[in-house]
Coordinates of N, CA and C in Angstrom, one line a residue:
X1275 N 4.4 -9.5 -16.1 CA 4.1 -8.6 -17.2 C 5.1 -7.4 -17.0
X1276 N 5.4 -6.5 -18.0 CA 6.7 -5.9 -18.0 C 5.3 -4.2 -18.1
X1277 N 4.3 -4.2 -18.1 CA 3.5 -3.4 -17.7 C 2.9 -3.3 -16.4
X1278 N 2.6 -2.2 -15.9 CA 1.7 -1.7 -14.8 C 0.2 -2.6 -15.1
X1279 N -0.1 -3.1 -13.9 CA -1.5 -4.0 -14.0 C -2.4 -3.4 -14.1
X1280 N -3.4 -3.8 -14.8 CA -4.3 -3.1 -15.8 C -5.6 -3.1 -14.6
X1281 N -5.7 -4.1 -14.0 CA -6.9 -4.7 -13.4 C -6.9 -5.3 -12.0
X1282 N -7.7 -4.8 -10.9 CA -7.6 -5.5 -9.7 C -7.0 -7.0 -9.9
X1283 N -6.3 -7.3 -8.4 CA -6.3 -8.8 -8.3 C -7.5 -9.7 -8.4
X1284 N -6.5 -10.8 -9.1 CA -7.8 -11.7 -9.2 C -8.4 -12.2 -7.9
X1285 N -7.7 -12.2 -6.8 CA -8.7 -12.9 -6.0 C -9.9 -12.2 -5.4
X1286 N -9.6 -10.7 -5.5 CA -10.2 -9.9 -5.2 C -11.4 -9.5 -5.9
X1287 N -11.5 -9.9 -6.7 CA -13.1 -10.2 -8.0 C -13.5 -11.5 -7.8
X1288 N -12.6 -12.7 -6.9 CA -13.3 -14.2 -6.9 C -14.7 -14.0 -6.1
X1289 N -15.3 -14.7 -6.6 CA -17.0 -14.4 -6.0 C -16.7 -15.1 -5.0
X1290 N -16.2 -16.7 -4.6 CA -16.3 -17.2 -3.2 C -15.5 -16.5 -2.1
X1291 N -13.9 -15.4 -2.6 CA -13.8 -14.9 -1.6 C -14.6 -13.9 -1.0
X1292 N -15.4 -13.0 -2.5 CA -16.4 -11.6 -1.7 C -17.2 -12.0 -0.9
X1293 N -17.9 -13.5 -1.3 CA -18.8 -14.3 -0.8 C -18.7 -14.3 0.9
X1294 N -17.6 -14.8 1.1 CA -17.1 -15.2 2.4 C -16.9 -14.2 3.3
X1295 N -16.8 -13.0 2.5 CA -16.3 -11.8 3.6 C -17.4 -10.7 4.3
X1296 N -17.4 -10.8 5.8 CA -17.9 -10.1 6.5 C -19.0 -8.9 5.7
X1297 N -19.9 -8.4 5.7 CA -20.7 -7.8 5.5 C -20.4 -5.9 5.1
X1298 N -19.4 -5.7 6.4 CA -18.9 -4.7 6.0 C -17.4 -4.7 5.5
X1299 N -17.2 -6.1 5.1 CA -15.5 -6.1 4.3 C -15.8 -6.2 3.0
X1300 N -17.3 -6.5 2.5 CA -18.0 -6.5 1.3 C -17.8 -5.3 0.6
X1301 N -18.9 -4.0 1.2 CA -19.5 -3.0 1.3 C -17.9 -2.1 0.7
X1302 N -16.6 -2.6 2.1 CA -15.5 -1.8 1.8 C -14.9 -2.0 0.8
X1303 N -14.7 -3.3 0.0 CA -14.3 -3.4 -0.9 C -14.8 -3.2 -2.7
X1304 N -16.0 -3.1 -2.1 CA -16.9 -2.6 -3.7 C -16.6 -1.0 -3.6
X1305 N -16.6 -0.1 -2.6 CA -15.9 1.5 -2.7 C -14.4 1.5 -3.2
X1306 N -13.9 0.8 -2.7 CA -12.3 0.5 -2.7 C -11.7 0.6 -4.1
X1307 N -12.9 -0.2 -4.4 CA -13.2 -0.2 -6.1 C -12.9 0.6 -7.4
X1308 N -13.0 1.5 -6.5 CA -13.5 2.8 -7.4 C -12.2 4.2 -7.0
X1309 N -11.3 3.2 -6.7 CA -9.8 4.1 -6.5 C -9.5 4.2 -7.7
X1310 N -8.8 5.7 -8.1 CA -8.3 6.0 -9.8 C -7.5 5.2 -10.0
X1311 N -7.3 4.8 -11.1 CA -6.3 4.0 -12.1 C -6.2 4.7 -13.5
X1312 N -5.4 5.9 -13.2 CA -5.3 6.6 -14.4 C -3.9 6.4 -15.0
X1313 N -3.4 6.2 -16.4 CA -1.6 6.2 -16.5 C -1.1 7.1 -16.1
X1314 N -0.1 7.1 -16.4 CA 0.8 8.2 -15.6 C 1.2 8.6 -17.1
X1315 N 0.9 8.2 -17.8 CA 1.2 9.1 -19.4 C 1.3 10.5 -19.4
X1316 N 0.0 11.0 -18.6 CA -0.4 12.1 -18.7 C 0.8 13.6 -17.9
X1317 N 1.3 12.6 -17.5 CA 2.6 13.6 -16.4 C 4.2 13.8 -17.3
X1318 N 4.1 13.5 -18.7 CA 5.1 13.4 -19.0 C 5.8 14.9 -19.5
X1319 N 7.1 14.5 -18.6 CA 7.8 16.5 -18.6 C 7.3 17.2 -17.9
X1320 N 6.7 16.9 -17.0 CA 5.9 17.8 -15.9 C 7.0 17.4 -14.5
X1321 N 6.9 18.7 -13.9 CA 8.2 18.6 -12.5 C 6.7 18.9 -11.6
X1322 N 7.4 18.2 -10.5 CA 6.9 18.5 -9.2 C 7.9 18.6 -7.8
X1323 N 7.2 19.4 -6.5 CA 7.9 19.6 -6.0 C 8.3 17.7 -5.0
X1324 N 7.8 16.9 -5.1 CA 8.0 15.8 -4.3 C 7.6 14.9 -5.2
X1325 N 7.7 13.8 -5.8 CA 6.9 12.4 -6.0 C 7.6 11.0 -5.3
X1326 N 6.2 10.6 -5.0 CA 6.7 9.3 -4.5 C 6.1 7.8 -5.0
X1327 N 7.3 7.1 -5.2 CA 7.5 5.6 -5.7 C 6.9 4.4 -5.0
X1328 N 5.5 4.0 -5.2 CA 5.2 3.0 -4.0 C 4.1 3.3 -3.5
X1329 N 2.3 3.0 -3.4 CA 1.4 3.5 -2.9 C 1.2 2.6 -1.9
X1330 N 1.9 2.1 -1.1 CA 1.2 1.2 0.1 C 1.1 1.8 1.0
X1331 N 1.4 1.3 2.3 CA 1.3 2.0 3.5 C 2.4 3.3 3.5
X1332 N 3.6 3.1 3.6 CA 4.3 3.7 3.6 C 4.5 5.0 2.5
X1333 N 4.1 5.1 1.2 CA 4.4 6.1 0.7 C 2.6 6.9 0.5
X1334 N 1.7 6.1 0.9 CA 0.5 7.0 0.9 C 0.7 7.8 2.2
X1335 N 1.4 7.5 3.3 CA 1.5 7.7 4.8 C 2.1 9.5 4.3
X1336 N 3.4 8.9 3.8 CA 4.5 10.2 3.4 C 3.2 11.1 2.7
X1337 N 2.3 10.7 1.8 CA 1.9 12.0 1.1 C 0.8 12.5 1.7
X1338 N 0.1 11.8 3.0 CA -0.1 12.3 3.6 C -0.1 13.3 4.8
X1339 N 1.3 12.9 5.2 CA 2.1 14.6 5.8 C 2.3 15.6 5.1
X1340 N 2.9 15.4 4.0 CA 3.3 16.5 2.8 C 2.0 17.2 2.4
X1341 N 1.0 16.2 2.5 CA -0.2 17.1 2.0 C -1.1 18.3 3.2
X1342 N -0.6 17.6 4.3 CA -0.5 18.5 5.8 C -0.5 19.7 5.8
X1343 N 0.8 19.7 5.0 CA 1.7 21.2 5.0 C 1.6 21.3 3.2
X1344 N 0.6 21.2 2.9 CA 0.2 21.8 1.5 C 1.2 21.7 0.4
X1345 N 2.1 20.6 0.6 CA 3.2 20.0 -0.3 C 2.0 19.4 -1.6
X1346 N 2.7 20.0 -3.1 CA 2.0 19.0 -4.1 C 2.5 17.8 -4.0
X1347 N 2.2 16.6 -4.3 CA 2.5 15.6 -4.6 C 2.3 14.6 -5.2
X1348 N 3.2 13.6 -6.2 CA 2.7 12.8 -7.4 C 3.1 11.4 -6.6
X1349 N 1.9 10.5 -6.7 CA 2.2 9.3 -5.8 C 2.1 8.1 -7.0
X1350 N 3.1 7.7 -7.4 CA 3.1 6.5 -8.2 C 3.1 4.9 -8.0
X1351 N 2.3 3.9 -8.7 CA 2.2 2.4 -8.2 C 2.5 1.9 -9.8
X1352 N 2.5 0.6 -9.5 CA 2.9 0.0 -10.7 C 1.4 -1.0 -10.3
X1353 N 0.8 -1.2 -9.4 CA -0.3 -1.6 -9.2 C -1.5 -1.1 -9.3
X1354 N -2.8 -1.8 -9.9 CA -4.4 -1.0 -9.7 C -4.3 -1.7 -7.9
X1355 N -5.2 -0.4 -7.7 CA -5.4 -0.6 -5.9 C -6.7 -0.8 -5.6
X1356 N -7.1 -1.7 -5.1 CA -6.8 -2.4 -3.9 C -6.3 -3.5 -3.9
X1357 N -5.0 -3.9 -4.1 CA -4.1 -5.1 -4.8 C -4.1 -6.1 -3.3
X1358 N -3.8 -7.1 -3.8 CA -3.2 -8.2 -2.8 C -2.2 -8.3 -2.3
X1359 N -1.8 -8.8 -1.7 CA 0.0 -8.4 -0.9 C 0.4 -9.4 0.2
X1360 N 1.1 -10.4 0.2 CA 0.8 -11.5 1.7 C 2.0 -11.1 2.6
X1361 N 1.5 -9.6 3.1 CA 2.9 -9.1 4.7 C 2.0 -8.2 4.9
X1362 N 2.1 -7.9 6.2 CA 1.8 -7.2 7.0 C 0.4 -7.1 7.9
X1363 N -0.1 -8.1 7.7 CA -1.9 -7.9 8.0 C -2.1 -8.1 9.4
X1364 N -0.5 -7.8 10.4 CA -0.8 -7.8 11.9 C -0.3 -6.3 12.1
X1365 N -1.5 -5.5 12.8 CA -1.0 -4.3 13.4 C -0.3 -4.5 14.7
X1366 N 0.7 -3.8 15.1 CA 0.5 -4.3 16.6 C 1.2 -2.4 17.1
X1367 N 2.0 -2.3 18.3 CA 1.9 -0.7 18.9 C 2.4 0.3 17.9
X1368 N 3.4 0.2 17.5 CA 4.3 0.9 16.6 C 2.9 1.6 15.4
X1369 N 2.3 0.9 15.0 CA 1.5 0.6 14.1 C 0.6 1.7 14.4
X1370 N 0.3 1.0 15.7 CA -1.4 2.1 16.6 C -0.4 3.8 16.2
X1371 N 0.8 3.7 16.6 CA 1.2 5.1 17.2 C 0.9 5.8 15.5
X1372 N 1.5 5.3 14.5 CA 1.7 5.9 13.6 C 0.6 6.1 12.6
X1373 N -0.6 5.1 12.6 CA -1.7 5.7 11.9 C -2.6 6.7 13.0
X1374 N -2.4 6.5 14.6 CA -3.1 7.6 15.1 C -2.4 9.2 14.7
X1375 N -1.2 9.1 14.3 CA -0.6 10.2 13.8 C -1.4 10.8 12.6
X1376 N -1.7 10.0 11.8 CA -1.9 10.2 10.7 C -4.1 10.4 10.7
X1377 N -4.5 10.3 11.6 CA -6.3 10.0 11.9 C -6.8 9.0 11.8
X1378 N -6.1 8.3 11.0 CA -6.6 6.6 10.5 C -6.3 5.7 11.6
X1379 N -6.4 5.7 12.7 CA -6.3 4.6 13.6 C -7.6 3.7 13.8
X1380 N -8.7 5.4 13.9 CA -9.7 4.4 14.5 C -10.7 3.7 13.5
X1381 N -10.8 4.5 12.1 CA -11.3 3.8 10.7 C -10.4 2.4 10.6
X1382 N -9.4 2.1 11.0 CA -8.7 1.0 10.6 C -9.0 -0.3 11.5
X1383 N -9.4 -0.1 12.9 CA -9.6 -0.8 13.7 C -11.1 -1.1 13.9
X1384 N -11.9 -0.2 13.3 CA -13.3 -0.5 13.2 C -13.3 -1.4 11.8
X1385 N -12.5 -1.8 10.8 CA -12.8 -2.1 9.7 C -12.0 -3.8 10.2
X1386 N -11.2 -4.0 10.8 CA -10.4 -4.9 11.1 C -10.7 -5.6 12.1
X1387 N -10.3 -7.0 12.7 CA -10.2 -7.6 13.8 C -9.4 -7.5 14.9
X1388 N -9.8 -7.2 16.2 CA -9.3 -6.9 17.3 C -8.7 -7.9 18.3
X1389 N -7.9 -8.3 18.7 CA -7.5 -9.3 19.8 C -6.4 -9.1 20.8
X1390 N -6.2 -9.2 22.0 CA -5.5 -9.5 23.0 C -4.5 -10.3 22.8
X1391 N -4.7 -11.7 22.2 CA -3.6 -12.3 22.1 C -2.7 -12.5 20.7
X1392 N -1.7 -13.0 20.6 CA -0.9 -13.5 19.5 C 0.3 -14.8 20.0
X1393 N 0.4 -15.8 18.7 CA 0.7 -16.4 19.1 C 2.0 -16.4 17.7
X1394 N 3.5 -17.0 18.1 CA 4.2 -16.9 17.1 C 4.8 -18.3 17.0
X1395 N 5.1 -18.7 15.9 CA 5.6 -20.0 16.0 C 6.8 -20.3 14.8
X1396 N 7.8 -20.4 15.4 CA 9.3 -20.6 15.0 C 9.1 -21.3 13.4
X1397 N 9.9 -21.7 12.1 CA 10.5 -22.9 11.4 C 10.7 -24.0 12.5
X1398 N 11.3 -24.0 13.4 CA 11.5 -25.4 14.6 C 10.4 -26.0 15.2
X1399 N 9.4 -25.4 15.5 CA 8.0 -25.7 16.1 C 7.6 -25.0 17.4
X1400 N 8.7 -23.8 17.8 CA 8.8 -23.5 19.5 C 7.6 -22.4 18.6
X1401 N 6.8 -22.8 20.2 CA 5.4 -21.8 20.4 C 6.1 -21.1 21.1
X1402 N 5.1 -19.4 21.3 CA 5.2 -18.6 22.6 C 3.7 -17.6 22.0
X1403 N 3.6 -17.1 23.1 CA 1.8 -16.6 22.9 C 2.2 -14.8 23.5
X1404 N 1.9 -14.4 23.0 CA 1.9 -12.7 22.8 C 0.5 -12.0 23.6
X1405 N 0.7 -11.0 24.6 CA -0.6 -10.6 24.8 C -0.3 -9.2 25.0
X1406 N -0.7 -8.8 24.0 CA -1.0 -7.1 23.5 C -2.4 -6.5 23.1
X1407 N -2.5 -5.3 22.4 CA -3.6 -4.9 21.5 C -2.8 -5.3 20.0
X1408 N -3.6 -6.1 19.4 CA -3.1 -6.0 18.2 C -4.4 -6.5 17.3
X1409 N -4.9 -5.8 15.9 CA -5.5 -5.5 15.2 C -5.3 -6.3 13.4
X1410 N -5.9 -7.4 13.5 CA -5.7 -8.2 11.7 C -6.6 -7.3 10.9
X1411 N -6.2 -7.1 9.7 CA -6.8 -6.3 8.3 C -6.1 -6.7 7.2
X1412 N -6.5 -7.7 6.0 CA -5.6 -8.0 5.3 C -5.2 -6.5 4.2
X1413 N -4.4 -6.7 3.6 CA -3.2 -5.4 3.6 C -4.5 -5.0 2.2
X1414 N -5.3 -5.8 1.3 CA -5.8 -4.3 0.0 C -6.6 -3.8 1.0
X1415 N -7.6 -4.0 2.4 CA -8.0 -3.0 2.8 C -7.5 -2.0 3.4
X1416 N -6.2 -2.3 4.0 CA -5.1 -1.0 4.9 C -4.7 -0.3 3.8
X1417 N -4.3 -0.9 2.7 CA -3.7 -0.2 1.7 C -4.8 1.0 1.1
X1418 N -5.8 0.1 0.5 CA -7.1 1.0 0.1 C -7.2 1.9 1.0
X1419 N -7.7 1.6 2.1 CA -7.9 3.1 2.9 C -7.1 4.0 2.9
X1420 N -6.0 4.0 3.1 CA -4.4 4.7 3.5 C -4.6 5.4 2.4
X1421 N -4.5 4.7 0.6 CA -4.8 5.7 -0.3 C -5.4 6.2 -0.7
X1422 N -7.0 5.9 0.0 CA -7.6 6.5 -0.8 C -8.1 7.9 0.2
X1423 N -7.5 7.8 1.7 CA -7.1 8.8 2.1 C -6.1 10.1 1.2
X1424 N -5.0 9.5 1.3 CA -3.9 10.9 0.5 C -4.7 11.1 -0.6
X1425 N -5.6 10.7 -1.4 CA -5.8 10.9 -2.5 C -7.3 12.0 -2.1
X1426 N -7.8 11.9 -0.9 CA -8.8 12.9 -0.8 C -8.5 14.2 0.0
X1427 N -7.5 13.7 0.8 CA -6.6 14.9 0.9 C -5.6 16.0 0.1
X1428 N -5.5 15.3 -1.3 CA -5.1 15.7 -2.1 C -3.9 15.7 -3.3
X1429 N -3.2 14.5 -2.5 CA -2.3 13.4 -3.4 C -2.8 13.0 -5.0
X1430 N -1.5 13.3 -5.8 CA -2.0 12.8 -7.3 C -1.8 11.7 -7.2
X1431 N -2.4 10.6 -7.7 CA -2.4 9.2 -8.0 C -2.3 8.8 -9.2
X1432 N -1.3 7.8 -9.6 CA -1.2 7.7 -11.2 C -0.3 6.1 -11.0
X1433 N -0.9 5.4 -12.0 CA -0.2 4.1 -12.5 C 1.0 3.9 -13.4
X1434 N 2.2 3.8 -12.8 CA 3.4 3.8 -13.7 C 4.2 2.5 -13.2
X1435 N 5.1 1.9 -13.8 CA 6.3 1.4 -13.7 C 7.3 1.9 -13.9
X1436 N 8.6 2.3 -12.8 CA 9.3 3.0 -13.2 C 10.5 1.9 -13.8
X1437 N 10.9 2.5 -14.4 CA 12.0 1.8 -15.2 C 13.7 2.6 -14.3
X1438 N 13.9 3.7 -14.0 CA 14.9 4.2 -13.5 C 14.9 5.5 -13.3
X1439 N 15.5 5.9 -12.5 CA 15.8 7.3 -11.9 C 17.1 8.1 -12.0
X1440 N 17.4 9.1 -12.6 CA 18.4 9.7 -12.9 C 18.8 11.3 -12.2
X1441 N 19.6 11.9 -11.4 CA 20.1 12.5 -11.0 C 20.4 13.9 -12.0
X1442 N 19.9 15.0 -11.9 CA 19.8 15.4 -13.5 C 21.1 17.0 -12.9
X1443 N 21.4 17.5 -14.0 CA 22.9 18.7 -13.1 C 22.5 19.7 -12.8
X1444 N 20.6 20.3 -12.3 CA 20.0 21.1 -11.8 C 19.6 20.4 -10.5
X1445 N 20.1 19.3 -9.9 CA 19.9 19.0 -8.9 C 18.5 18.1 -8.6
X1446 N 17.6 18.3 -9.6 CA 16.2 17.3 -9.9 C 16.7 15.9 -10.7
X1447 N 15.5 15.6 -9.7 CA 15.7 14.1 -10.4 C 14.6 13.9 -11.6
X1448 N 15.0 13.1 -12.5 CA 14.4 12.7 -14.0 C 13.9 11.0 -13.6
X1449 N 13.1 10.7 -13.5 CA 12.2 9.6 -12.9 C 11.6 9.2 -14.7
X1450 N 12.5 7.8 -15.1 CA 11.8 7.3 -16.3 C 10.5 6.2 -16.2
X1451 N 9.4 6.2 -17.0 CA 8.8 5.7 -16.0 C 8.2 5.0 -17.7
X1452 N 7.5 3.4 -17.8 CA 7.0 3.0 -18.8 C 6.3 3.2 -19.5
X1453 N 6.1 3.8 -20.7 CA 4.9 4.1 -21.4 C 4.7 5.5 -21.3
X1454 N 5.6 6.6 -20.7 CA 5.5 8.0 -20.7 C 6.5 8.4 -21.1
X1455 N 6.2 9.0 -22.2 CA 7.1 9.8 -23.7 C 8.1 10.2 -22.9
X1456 N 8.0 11.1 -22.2 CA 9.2 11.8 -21.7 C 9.2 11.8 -20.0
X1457 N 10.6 12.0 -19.3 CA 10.7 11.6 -17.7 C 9.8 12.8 -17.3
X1458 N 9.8 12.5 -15.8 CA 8.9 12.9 -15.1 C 10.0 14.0 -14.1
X1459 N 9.9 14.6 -13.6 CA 11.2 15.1 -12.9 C 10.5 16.1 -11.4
X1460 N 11.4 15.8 -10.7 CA 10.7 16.5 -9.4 C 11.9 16.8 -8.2
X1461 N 12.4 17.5 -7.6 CA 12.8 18.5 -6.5 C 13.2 17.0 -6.0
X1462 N 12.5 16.3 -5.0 CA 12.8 15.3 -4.3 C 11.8 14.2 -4.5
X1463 N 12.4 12.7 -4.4 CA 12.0 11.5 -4.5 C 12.2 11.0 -3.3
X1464 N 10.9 10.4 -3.3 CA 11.1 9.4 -2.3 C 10.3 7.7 -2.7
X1465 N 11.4 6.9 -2.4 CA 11.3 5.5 -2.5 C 10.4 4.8 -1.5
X1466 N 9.1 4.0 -2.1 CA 8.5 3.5 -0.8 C 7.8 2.3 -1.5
X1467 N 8.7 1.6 -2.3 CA 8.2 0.5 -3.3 C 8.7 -0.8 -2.7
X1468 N 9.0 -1.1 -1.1 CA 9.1 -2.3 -0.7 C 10.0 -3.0 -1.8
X1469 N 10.2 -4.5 -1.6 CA 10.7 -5.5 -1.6 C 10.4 -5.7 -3.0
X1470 N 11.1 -5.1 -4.1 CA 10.4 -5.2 -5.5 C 11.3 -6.4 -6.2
X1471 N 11.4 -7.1 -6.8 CA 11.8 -8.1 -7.3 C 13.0 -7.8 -8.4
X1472 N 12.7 -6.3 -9.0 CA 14.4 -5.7 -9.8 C 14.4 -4.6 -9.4
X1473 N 15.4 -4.1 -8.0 CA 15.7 -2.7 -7.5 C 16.1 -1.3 -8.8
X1474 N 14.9 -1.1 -9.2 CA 15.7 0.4 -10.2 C 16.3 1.4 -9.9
X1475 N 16.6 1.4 -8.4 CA 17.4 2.5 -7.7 C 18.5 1.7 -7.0
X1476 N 19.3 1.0 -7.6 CA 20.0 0.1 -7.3 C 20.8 -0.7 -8.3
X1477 N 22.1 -0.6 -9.0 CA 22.4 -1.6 -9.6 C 22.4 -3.0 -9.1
X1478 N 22.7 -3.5 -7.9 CA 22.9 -4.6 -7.7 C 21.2 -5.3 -7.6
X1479 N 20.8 -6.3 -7.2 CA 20.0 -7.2 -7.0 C 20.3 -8.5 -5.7
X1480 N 19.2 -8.3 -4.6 CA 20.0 -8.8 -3.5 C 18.8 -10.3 -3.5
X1481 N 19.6 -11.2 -3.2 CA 18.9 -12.2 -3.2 C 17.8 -12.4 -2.7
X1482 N 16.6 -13.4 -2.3 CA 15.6 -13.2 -1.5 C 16.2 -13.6 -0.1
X1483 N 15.8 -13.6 1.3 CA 16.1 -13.4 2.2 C 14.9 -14.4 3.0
X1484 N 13.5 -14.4 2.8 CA 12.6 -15.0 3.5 C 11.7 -15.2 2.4
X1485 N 10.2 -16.0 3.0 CA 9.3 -15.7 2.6 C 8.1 -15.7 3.1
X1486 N 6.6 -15.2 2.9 CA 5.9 -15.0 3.5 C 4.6 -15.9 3.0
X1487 N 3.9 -16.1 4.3 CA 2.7 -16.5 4.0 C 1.5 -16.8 4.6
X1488 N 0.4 -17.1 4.5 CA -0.6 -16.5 5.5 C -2.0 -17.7 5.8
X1489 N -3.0 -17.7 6.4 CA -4.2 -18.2 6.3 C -4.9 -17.6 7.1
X1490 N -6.1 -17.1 6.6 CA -7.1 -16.9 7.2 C -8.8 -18.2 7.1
X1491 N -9.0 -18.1 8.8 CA -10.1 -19.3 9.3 C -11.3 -18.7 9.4
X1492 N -11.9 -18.8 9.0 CA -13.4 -18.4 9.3 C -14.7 -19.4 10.1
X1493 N -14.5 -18.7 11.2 CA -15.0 -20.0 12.6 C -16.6 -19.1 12.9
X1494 N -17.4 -20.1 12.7 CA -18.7 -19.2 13.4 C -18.9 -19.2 14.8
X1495 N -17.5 -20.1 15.4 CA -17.7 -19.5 17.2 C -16.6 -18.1 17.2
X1496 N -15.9 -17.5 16.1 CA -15.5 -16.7 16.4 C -16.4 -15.4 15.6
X1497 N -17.6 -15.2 15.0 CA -18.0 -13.9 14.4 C -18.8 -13.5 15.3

């Protein structure tokens, strides 16, 4: 769809997946729920001092520094949140360091699975087994939290698809975005929209590179 999604993922309303999930991954995701999904219509011709492109980890992370230091901030998704996403649902150190930065380490590890080991396994078939701290949480609850953190800290949240970004001769950038009359414009931009399928801050288009994919087991010798 050539619009911002209107409506959580579907799998995330499937009754056998709610069904299946832990007691308190239940509980988290019926709050989760209840993250704004307002258009970004409402911002049209309005400047700000920062907006950022992208509500996942990464750009809810940014507006939660900026909000630190009492920076306003407009945080834009082309997604309703708490979306689906198949990357990233292994924390491992890098990870610990930068949400303990941020207070969210220990909310994120109480919400998630804890383990010692990891195991990685090549395209060829070569095993090797990993023994760290490292922490599973599939990404709409890291993401949910993360935003719905900046958002109570005090991050604007708003549902847009941007279409392109323009350079304006006051030195602001004019951010066009779908379905809002007129651009959006702000001091500085920052890009935090991942691996998006048509780069709008990019003429070219770079081919895909990998892909990802995942399973999760649900063992009653492991709950």
């Amino acid at each position: 769809s050539s619009a911002a999604s209107a409506a959580p993922n579907v799998l995330l309303r499937s009754a056998p997946y709610v069904a299946a999930l832990p007691r308190h991954k239940r509980d988290l995701l019926a709050s989760l729920s209840d993250l704004p999904a307002e258009s970004a219509s409402d911002q049209a011709g309005l400047k700000w001092p920062v907006a950022i492109v992208g509500a996942g980890p990464c750009g809810a992370a940014a507006a939660m520094v900026l909000r630190r230091h009492g920076c306003p901030v407009l945080l834009l998704d082309r997604a309703v949140m708490p979306r689906e996403k198949v990357c990233g649902d292994g924390l491992v150190a890098d990870s610990y360091d930068a949400l303990k930065a941020l207070g969210m380490l220990e909310l994120v590890r109480s919400v998630g699975h804890s383990t010692r080991v990891g195991r990685i396994v090549s395209p060829s078939g070569f095993e090797t087994t990993v023994t760290s701290d490292f922490t599973t949480l599939e990404r709409h609850f890291l993401d949910g939290l993360l935003l719905r953190e900046a958002i109570e800290r005090g991050a604007t949240f708003r549902l847009g698809r941007v279409q392109s970004a323009e350079l304006e001769n006051d030195g602001t950038t004019a951010l066009r975005v779908e379905g809002v009359a007129d651009a959006i414009r702000m001091d500085y931009l920052i890009v935090a929209s991942g691996a998006t399928a048509r780069p709008w801050w990019s003429p070219g288009r770079k081919a895909p590179s990998g892909i990802a994919a995942r399973c999760y087991v649900q063992s009653k010798l492991t709950r």
